[in-house]
Short mmCIF file of C-alpha atoms and ligand atoms in Angstrom, two decimals:
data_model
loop_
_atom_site.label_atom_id
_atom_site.label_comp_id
_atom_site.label_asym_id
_atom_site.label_seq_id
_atom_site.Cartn_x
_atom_site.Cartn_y
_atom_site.Cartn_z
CA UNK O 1 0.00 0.00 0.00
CA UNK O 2 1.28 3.62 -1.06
CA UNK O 3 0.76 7.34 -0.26
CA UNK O 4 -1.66 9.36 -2.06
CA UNK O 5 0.29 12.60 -2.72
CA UNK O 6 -0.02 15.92 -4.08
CA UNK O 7 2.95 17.77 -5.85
CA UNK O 8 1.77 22.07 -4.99
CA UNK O 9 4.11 24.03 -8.01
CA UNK O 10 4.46 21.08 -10.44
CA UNK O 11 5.33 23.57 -13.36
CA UNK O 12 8.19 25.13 -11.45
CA UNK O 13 11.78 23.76 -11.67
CA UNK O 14 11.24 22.02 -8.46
CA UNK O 15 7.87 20.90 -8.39
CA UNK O 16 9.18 19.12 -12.03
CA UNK O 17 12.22 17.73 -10.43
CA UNK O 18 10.10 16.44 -7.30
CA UNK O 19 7.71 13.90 -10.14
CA UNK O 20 11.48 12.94 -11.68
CA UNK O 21 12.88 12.21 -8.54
CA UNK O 22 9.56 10.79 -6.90
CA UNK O 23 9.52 8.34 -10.05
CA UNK O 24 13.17 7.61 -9.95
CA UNK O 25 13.16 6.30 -6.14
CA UNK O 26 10.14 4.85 -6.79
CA UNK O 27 8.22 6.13 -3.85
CA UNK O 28 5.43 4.51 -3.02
CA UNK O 29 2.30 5.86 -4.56
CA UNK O 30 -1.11 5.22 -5.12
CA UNK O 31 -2.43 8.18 -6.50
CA UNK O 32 -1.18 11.39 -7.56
CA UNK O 33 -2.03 15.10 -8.62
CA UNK O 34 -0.30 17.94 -9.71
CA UNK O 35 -1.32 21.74 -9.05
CA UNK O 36 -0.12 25.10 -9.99
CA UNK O 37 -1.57 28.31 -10.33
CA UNK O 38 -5.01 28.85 -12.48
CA UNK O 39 -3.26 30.02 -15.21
CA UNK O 40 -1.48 26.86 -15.64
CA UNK O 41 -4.72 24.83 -15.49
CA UNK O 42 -4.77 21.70 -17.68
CA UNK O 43 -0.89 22.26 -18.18
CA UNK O 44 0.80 18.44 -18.84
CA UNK O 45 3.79 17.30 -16.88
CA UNK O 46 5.55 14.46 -16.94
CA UNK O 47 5.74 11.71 -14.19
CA UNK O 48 7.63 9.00 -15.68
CA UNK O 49 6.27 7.37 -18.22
CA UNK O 50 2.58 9.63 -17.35
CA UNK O 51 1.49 12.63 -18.17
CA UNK O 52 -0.15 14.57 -15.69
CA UNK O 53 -2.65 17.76 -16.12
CA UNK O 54 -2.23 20.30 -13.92
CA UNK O 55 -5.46 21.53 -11.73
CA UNK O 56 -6.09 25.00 -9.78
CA UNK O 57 -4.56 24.97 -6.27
CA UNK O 58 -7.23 27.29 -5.42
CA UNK O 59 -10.36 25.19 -5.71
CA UNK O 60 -8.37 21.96 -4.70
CA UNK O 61 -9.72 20.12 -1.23
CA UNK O 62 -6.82 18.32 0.09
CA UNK O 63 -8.68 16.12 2.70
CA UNK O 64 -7.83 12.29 2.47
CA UNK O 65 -4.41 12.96 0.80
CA UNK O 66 -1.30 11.63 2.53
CA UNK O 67 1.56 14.29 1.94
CA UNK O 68 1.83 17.45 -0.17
CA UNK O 69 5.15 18.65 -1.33
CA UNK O 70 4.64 22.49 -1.56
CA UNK O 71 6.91 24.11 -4.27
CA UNK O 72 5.46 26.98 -4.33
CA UNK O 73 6.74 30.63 -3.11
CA UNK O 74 6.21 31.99 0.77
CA UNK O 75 2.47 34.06 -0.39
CA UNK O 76 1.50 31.23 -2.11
CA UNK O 77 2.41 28.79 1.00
CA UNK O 78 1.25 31.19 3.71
CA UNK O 79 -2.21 31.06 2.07
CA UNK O 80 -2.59 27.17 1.09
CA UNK O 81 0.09 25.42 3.44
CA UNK O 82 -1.97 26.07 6.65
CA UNK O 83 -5.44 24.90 4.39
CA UNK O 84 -3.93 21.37 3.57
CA UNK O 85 -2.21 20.86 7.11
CA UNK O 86 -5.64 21.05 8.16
CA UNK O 87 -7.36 18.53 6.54
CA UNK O 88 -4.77 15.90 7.91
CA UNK O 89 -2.07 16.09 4.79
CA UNK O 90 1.42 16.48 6.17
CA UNK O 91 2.89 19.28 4.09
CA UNK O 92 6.70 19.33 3.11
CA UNK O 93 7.18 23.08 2.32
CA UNK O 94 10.56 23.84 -0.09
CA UNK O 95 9.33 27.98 0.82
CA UNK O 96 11.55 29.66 3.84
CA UNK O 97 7.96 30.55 5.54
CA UNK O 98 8.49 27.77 8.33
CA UNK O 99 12.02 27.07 8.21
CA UNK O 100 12.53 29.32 11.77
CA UNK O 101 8.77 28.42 13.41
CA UNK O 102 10.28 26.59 16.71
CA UNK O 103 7.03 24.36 16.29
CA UNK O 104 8.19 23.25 12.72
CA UNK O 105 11.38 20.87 12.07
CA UNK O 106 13.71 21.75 9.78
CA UNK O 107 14.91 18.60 8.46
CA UNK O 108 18.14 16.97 6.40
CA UNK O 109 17.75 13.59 6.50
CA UNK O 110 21.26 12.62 6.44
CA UNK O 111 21.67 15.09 9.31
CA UNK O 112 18.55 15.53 11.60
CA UNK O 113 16.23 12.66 10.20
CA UNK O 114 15.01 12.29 13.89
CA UNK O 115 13.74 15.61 13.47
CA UNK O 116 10.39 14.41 11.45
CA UNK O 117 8.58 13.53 14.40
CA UNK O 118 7.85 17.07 15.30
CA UNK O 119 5.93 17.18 12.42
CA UNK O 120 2.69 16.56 14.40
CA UNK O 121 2.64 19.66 16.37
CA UNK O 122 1.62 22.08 12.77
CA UNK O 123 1.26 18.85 10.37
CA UNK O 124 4.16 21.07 8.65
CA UNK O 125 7.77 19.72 7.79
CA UNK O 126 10.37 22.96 6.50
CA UNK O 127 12.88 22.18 3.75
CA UNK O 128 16.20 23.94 4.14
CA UNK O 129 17.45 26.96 1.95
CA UNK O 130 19.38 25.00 -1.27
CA UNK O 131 22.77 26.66 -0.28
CA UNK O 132 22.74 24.97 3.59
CA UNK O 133 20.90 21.84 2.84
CA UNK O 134 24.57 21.07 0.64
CA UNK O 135 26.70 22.88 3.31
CA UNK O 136 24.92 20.44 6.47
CA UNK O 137 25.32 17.27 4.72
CA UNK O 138 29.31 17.84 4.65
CA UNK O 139 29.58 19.69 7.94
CA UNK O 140 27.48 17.05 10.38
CA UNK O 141 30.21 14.26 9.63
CA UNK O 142 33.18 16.59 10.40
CA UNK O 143 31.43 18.06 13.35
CA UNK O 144 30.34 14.31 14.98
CA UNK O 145 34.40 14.02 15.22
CA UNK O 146 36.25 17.61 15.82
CA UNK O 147 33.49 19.96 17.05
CA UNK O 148 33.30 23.10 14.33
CA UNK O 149 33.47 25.97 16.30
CA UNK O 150 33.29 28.47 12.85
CA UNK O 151 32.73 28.16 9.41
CA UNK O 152 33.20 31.26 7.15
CA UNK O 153 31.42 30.09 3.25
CA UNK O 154 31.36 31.53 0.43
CA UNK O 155 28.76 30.85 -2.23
CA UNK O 156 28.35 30.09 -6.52
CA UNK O 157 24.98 29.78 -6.99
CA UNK O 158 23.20 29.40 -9.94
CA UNK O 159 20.02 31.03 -11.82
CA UNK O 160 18.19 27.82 -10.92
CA UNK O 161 17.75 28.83 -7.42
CA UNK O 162 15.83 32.15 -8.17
CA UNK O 163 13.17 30.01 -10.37
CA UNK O 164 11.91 29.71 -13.99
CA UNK O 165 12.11 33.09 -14.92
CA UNK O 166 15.82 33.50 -13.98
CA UNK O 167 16.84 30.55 -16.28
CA UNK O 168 14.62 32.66 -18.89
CA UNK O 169 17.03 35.97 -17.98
CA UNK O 170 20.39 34.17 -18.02
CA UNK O 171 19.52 32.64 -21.28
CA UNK O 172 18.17 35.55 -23.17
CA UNK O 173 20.67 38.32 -22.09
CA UNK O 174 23.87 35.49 -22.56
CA UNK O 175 22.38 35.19 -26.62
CA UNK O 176 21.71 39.32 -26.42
CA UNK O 177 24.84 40.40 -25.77
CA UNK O 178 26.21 39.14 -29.02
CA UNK O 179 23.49 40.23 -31.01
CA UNK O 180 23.19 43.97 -31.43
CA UNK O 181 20.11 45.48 -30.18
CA UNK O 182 18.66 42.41 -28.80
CA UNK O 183 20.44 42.93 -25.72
CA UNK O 184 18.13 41.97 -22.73
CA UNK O 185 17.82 44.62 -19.45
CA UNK O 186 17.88 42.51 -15.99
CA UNK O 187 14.46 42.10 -14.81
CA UNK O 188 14.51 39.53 -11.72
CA UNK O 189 18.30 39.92 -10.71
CA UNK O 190 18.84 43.68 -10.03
CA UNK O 191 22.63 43.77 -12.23
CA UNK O 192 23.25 41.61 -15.67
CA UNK O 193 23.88 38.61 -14.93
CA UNK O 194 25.11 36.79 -17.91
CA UNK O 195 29.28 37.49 -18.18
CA UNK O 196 29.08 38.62 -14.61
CA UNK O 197 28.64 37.60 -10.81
CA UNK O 198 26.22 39.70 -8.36
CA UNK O 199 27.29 39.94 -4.73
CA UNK O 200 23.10 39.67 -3.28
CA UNK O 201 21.22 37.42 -2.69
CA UNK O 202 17.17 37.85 -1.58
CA UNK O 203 16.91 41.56 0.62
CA UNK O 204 19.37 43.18 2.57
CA UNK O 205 19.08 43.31 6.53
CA UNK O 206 20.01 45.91 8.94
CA UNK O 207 23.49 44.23 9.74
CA UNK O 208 24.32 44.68 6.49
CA UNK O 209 24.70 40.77 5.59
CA UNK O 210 21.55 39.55 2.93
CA UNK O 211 18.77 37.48 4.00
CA UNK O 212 20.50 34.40 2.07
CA UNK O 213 23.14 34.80 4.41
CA UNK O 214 21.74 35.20 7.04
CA UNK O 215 19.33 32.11 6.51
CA UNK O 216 22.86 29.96 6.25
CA UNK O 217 23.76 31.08 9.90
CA UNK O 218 19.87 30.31 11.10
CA UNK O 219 19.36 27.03 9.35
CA UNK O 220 22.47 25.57 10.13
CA UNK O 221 22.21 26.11 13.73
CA UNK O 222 18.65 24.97 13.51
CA UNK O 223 20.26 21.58 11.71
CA UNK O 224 23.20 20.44 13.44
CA UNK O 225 23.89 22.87 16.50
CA UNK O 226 23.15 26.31 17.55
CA UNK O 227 26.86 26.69 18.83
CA UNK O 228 28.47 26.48 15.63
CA UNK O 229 29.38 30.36 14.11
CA UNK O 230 28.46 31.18 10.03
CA UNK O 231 29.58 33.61 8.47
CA UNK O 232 28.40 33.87 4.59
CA UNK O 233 28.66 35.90 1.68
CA UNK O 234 26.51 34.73 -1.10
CA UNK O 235 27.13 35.54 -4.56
CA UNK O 236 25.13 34.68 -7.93
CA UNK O 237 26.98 33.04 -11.08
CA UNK O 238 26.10 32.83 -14.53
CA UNK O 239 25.47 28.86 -14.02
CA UNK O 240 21.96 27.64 -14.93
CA UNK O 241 22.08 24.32 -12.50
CA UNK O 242 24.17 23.79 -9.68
CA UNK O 243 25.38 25.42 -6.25
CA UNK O 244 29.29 25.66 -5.27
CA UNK O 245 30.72 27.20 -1.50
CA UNK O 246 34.12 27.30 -0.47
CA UNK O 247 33.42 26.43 2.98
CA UNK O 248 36.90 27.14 5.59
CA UNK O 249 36.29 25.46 8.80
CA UNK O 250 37.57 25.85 12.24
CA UNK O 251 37.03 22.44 14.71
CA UNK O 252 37.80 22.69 18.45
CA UNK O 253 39.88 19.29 18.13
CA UNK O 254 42.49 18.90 15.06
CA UNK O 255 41.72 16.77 11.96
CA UNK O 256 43.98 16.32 9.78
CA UNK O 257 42.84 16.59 5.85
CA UNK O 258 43.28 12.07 5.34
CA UNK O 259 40.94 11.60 8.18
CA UNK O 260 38.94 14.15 6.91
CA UNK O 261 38.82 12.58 3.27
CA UNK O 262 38.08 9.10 4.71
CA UNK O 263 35.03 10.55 7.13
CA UNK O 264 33.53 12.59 4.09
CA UNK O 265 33.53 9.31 1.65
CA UNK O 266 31.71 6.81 4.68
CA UNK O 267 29.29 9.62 5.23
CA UNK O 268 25.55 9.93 3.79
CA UNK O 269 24.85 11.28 0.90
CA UNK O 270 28.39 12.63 0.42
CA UNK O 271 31.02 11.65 -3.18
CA UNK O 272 34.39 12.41 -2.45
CA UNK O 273 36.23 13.30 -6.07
CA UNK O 274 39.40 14.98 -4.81
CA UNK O 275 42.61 14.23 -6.78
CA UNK O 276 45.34 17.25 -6.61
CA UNK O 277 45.49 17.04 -10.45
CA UNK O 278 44.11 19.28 -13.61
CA UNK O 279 40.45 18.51 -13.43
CA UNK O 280 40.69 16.52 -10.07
CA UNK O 281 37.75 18.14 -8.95
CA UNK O 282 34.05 18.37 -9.25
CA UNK O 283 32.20 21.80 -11.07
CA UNK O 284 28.56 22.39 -11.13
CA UNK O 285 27.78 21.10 -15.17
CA UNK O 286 28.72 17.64 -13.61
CA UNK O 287 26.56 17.59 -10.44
CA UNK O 288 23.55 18.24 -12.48
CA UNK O 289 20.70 15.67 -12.19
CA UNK O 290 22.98 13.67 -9.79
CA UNK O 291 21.81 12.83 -5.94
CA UNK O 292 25.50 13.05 -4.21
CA UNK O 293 26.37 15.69 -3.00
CA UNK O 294 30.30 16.34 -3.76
CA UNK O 295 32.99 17.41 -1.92
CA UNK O 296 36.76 18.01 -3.72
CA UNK O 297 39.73 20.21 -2.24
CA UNK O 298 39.92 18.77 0.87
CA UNK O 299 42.93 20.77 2.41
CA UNK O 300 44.53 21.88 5.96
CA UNK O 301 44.16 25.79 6.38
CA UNK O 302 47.12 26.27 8.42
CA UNK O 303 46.63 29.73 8.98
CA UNK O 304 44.95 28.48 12.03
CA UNK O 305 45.31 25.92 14.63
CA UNK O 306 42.26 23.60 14.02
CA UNK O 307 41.14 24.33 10.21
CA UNK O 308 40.02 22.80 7.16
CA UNK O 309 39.34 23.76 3.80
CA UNK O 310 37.50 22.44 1.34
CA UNK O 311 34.82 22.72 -1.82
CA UNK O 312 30.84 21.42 -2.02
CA UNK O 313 29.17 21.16 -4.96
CA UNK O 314 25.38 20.17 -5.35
CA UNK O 315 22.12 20.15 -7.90
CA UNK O 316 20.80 22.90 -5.88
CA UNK O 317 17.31 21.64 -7.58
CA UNK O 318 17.74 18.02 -6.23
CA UNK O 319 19.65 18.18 -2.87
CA UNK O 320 18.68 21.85 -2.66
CA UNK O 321 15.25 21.53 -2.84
CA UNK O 322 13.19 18.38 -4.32
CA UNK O 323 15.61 15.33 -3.64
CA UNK O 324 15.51 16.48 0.29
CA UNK O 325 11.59 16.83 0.06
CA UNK O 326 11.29 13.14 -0.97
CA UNK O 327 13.93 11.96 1.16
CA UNK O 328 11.37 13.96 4.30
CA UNK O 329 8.75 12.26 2.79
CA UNK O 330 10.59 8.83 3.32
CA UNK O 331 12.08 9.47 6.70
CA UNK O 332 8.32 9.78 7.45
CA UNK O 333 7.05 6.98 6.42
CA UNK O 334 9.40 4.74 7.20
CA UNK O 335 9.36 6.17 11.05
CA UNK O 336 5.71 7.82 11.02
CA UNK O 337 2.81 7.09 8.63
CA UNK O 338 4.38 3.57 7.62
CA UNK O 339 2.30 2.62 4.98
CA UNK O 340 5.13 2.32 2.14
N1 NAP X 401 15.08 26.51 -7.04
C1 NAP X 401 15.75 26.16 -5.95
O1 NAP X 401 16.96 25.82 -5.99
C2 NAP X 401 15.06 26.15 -4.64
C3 NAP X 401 15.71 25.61 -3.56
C4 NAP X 401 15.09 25.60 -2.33
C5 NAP X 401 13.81 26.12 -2.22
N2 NAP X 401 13.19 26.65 -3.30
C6 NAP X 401 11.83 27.18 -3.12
O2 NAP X 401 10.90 26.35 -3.80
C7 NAP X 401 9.80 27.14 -4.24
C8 NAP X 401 9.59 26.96 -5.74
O3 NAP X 401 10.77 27.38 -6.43
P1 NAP X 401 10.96 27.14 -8.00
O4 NAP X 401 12.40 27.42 -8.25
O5 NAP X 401 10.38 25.85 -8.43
O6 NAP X 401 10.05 28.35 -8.61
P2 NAP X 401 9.39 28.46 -10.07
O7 NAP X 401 10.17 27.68 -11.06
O8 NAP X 401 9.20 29.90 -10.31
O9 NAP X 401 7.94 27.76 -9.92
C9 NAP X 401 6.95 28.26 -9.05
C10 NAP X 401 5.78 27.28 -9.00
O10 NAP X 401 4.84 27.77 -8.03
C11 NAP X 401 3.58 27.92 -8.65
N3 NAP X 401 2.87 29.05 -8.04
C12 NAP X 401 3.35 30.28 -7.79
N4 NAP X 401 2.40 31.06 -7.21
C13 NAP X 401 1.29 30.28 -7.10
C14 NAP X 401 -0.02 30.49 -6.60
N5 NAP X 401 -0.40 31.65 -6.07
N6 NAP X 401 -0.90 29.47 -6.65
C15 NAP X 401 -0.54 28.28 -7.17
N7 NAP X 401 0.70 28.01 -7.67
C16 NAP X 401 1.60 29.00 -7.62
C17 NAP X 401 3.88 28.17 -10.10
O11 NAP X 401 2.73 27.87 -10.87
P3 NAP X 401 2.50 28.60 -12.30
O12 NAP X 401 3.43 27.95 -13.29
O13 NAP X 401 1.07 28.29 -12.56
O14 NAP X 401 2.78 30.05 -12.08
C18 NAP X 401 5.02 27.17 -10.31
O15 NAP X 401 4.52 25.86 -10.44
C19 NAP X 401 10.12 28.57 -3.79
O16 NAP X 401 9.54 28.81 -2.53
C20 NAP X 401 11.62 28.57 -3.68
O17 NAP X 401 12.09 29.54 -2.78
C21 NAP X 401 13.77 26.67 -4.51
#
């Protein structure tokens, strides 16, 4: 016997990427629907070998389904998540609405999975921010053994990350600028962003830092342990799939870089590719569509006592967003609704 389950944003990059991924683990389903906004009405998507029509999230009554994965953003969530909770449908939101509710876990499975059982208190389950789900998965390992005291990131995030529309603006301003007068003005990112890199990520905050960054300090404390210190700058790439960081860690207890490299490859979720050679390394193109989440340049920082550098590499659309919403979804039934 399987879940019934409804995909919420199913004509977004990561409602899409939840039916692939849903279809490629085979999670156990015995009915599913797809729904988007009205305009998208009757819009087809694929689910393996189906094709699914898309109906109105407005009008839909989500009473006697199992699990919705909500891919839609925060407005859209704040209105409908709360609707479908209601009715008895655990919701697994990819939106930052929840993601700092105290009443809502925040959950990685390789990292927290035993986080799912707060679930019951708002029948709500938050998906991380794409940029720390990646950074958690290779910082709980290293932490288990040598206690991180501070970790100062820097991000490479792709177009993917700000939606549909930003794959659209990367796209048609990269073919612009060599055609003369069909260049393309930047619309969702607030600077050009094909040829170039932009510094800002979501709004700024008083402190100065973005949200973005800021959500990296709150969600990884949230994850693994409020002691450990972030500090992030994150910075937007002309890449259409795939997150990078260059994450420099300091640990209370010393590790050296071999046991680091053998604690990375036995943990969860994690690929190791780290030869010190030309091309020795992993880069976004080849991450794309892949689970892992990769980890190269695995080196001693020896400007300080206790630190490690290294680089993490991710399909911000799979780990990032819709691989870690079906791995929720399995954590809880395999501990919770065990129906699967
Ligand atoms: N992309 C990432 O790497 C990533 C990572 C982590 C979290 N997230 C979060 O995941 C969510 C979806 O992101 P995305 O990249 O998939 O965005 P997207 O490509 O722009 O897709 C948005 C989806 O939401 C639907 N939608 C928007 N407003 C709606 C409304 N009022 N009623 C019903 N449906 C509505 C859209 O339907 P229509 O097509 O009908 O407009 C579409 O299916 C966002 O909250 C985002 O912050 C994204």
């Amino acid at each position: 016997m399987g879940y019934k389950v409804v995909v919420v944003g199913a004509t977004g990059n990561v409602g899409r990427e939840m039916l692939n991924i849903l279809d490629e683990r085979q999670f156990p389903i015995d009915e599913i629907t797809v729904l988007a906004s009205r305009k998208s009405l009757g819009t087809e998507v694929s689910f393996g070998e189906k094709t699914l029509t898309t109906l109105d999230l407005d009008t839909f009554d989500f009473t006697g389904w199992d699990i919705a994965l909500f891919a839609v953003g925060s407005d859209a969530t704040k209105k409908y998540a709360p609707k479908a909770a209601a009715t008895g449908c655990v919701v697994i939101d990819n939106s930052s609405l929840y993601r700092y509710d105290p009443d809502v876990p925040l959950v990685v499975p390789e990292v927290n999975p035993e986080a799912v059982l707060g679930y019951s208190k708002k029948n709500i389950i938050a998906n991380p921010n794409c940029s720390t789900a990646q950074m958690v998965v290779a910082l709980k390992p290293l932490h288990d053994r040598a206690r991180i005291k501070r970790v100062v990131v820097s991000t490479y995030q792709s177009v993917s990350g700000s939606g549909k529309d930003a794959i659209d603006e990367l796209w048609n301003q990269t073919k612009g600028v060599y055609v003369p007068g069909q260049e393309v003005a930047p619309s969702v990112y607030p600077k050009q962003i094909a040829f170039n890199v932009i510094p800002h990520i979501d709004v700024f905050l008083d402190s100065g830092e973005t949200k973005e960054e800021w959500k990296m300090v709150a969600e990884t404390k949230k994850i693994i342990d409020p002691s450990i210190k972030v500090t992030a700058t994150c910075v937007r790439v002309p890449v259409f799939v795939g997150h990078s960081e260059s994450i420099n860690i300091e640990f209370e207890d010393f590790l050296d870089e071999e046991e680091a490299r053998e604690i990375l490859r036995e943990a969860p979720g994690i690929m190791v590719i780290d030869k010190r050679e030309d091309g020795g390394y992993v880069t976004p193109v080849e991450c794309v569509g892949d689970f892992a989440t990769f980890i190269s340049r695995i080196r001693q920082d020896s400007t300080i006592d206790n630190g490690l550098n290294l680089w993490c590499v991710s399909d911000n659309l799979r780990k990032g967003a819709a691989l870690n919403a079906v791995q929720i979804a399995e954590t809880l039934g395999a501990r919770v609704l065990k129906k699967g």
